[in-house]
Short mmCIF file of C-alpha atoms in Angstrom, two decimals:
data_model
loop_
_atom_site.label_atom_id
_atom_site.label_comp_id
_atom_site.label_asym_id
_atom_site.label_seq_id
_atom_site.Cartn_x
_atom_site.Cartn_y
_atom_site.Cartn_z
CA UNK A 1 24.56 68.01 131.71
CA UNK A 2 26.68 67.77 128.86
CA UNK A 3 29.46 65.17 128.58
CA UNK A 4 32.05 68.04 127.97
CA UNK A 5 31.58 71.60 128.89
CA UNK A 6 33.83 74.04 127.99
CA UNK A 7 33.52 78.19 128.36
CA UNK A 8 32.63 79.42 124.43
CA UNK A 9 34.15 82.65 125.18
CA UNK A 10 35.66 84.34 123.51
CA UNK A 11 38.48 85.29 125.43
CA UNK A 12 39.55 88.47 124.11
CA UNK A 13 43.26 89.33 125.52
CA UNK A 14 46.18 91.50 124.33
CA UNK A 15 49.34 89.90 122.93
CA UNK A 16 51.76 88.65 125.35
CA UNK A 17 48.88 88.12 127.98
CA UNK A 18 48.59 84.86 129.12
CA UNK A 19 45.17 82.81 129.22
CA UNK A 20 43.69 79.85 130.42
CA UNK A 21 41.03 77.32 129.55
CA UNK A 22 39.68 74.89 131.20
CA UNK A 23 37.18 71.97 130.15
CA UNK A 24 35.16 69.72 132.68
CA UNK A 25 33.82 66.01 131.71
CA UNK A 26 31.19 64.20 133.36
CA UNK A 27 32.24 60.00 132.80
CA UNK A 28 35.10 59.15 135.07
CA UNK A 29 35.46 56.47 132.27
CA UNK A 30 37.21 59.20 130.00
CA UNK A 31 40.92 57.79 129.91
CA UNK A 32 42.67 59.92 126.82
CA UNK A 33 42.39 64.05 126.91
CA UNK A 34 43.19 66.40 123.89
CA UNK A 35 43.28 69.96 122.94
CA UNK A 36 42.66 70.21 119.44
CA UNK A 37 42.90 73.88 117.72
CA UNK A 38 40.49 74.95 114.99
CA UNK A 39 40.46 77.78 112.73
CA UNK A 40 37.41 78.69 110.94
CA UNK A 41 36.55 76.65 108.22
CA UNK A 42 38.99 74.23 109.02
CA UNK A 43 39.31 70.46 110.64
CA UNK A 44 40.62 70.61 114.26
CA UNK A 45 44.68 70.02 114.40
CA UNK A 46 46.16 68.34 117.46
CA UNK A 47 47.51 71.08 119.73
CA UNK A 48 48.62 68.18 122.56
CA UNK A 49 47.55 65.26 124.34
CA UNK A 50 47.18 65.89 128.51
CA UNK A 51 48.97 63.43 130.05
CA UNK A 52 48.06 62.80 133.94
CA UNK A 53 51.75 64.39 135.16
CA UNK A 54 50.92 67.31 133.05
CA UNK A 55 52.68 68.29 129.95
CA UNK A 56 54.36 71.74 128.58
CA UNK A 57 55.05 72.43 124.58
CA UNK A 58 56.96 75.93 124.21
CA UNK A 59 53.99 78.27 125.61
CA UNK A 60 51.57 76.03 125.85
CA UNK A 61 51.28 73.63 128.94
CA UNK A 62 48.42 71.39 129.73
CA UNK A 63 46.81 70.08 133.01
CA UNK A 64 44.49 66.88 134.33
CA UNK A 65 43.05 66.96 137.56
CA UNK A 66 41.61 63.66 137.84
CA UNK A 67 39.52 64.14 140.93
CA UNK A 68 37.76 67.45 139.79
CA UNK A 69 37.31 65.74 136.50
CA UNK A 70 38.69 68.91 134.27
CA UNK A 71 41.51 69.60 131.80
CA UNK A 72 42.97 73.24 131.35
CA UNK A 73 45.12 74.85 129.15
CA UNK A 74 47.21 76.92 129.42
CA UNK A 75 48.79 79.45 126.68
CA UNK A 76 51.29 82.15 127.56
CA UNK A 77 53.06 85.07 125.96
CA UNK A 78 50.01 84.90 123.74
CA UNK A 79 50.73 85.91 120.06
CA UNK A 80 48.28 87.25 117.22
CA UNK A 81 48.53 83.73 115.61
CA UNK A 82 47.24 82.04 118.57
CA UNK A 83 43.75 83.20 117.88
CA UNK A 84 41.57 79.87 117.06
CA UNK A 85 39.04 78.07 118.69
CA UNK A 86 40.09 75.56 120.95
CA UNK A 87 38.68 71.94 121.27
CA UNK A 88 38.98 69.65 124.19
CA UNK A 89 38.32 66.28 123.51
CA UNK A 90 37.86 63.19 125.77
CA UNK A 91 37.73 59.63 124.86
CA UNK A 92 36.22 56.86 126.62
CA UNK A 93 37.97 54.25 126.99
CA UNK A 94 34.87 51.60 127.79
CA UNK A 95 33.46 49.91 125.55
CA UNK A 96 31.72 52.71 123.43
CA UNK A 97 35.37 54.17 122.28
CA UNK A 98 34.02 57.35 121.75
CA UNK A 99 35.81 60.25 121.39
CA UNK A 100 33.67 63.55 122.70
CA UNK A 101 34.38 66.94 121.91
CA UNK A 102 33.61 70.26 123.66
CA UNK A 103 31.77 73.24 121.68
CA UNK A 104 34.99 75.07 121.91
CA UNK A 105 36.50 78.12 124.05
CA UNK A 106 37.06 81.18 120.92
CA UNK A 107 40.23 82.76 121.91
CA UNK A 108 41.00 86.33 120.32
CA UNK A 109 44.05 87.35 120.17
CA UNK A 110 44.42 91.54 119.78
CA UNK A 111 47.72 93.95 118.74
CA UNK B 1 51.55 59.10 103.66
CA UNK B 2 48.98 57.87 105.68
CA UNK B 3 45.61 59.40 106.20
CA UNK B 4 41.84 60.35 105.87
CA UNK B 5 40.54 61.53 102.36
CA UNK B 6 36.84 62.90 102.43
CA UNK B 7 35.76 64.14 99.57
CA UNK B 8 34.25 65.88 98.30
CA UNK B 9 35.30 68.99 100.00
CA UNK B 10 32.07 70.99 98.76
CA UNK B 11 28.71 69.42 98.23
CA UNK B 12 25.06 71.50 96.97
CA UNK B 13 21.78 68.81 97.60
CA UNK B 14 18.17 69.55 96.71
CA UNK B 15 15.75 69.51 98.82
CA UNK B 16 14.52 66.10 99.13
CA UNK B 17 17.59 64.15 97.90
CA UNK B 18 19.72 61.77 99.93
CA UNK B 19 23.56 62.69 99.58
CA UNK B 20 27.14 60.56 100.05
CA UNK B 21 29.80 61.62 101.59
CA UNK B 22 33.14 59.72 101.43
CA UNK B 23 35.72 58.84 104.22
CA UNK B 24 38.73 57.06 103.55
CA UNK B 25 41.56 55.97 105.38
CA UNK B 26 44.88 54.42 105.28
CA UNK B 27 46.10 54.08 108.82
CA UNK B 28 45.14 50.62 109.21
CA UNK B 29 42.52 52.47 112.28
CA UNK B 30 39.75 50.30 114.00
CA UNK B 31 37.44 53.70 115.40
CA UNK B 32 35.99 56.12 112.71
CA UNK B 33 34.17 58.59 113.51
CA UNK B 34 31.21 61.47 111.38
CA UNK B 35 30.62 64.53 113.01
CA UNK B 36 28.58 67.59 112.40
CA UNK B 37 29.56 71.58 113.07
CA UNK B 38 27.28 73.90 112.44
CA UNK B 39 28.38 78.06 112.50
CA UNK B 40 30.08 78.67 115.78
CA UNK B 41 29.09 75.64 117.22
CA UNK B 42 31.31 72.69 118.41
CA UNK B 43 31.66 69.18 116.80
CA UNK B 44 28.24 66.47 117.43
CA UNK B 45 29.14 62.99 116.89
CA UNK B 46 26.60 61.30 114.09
CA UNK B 47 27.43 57.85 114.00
CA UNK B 48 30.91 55.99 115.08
CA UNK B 49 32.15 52.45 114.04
CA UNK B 50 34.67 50.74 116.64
CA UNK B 51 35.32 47.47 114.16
CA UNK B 52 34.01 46.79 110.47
CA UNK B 53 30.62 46.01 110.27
CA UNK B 54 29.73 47.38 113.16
CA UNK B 55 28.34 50.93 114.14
CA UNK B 56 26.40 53.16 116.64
CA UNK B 57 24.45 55.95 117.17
CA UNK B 58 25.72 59.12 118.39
CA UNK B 59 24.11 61.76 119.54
CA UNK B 60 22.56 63.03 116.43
CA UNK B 61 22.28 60.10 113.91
CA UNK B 62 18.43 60.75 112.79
CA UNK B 63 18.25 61.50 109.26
CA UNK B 64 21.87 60.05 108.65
CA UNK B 65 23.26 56.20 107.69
CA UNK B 66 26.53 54.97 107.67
CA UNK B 67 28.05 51.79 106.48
CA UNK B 68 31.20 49.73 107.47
CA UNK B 69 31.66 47.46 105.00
CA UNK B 70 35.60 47.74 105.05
CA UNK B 71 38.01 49.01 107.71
CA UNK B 72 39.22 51.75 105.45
CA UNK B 73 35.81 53.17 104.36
CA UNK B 74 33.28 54.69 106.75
CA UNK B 75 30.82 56.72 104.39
CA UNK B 76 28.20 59.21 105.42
CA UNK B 77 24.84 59.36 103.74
CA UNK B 78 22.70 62.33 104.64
CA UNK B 79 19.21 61.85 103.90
CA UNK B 80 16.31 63.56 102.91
CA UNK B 81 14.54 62.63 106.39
CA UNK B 82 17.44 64.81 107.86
CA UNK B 83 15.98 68.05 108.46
CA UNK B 84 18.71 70.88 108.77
CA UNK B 85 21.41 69.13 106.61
CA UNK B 86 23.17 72.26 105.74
CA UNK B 87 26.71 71.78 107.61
CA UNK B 88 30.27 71.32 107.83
CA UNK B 89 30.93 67.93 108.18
CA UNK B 90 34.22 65.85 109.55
CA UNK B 91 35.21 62.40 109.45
CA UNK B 92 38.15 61.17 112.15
CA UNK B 93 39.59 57.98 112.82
CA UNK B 94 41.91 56.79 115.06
CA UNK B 95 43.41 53.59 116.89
CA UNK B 96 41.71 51.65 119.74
CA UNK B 97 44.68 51.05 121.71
CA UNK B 98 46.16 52.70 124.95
CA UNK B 99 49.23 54.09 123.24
CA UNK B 100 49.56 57.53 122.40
CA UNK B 101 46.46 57.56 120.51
CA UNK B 102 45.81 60.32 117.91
CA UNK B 103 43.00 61.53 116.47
CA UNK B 104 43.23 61.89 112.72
CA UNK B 105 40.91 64.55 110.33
CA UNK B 106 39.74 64.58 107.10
CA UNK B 107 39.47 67.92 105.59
CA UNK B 108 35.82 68.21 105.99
CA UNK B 109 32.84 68.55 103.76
CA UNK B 110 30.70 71.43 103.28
CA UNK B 111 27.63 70.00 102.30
CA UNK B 112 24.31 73.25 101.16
CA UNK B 113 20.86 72.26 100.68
CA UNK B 114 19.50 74.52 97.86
#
């Protein structure tokens, strides 16, 4: 099982429609959760951290269920710029200090 | 400004010949991290280094070294034992503390075996 699964998609959803990702993680050790955003041929940019009380930035807001051991995100009012790939990332707070990354959920945006 | 230089951004390597790629920061970060993407794939973590002069393995480290010689500097060298080497490849770094911790990018390298 991998360390952090995450649909690939894509997610292919009109503008204005809203969408939601989620990403599971196997170590309970995982302390820190990110969604990163990539666009192709690019580094990943910080989209927001996930914070255990949850945490909302403009359309986006992002969730941690602890128990279940999964992050989602959640994106609404989509818009045509909003079309990316989108990383979650764990990192484990033990003493390996590694960050992990999921293979991405492709989200596609249409007019 | 702080940040994380790699360079260089576009690399071409014969067949057969080992290859350096730079990482460079300036945010005074303990963890640094080398990852691999390969088309439409997510991010595989080659080697990461918690402290200077120390490293590990990640999940796909054959065919790849790493020193840590200085906290800034965390370079990459892929070598010719590394079989598919064509790839984009990303350096990150970030603190090893509780607080707000972000993960910082270099631009990437695209590195072509020809």
């Amino acid at each position: 099982r991998k360390e952090v699964e995450q649909d690939p998609g894509p997610f292919n959803v009109p503008e204005g429609a809203t969408v939601a990702f989620n990403c599971t993680y196997s170590n309970s050790a995982s302390q820190s959760f990110f969604w990163y955003r990539q666009d192709c041929r690019k580094e990943p940019k910080l989209l927001m951290s996930v914070y255990s009380s949850g945490n909302e930035d403009g359309r986006f807001t992002a969730q941690l269920n602890r128990a279940s051991q999964y992050i989602s995100l959640l994106i609404r009012d989509s818009k045509l710029s909003d079309s990316a790939t989108y990383l979650c990332v764990v990192n484990l707070m033990d003493s390996s200090y590694k960050l992990i990354f999921g293979s991405g959920t492709r989200l596609l945006v249409r007019p | 400004d702080g940040g994380i230089t790699q360079s260089p951004k576009y690399l071409f390597r014969k067949e057969g010949q080992n290859v350096t790629l730079s990482c460079e920061q300036n945010l005074n970060h303990d963890a640094m991290y080398w990852y691999r993407q390969d088309p439409g794939q997510g991010l595989r973590l080659i080697y990461y280094s918690q402290i200077v002069n120390d490293f590990q393995k990640g999940d796909i480290a054959e065919g790849y070294s790493v020193s840590r010689e200085k906290k800034e500097s965390f370079p990459l060298t892929v070598t010719s034992a590394q079989k598919n080497p064509t790839a984009f490849y990303l350096c990150a770094s970030c603190t090893r503390d509780t607080s707000g911790n972000t993960i910082y990018f270099g631009e990437g390298s695209w590195l072509t075996v020809v």
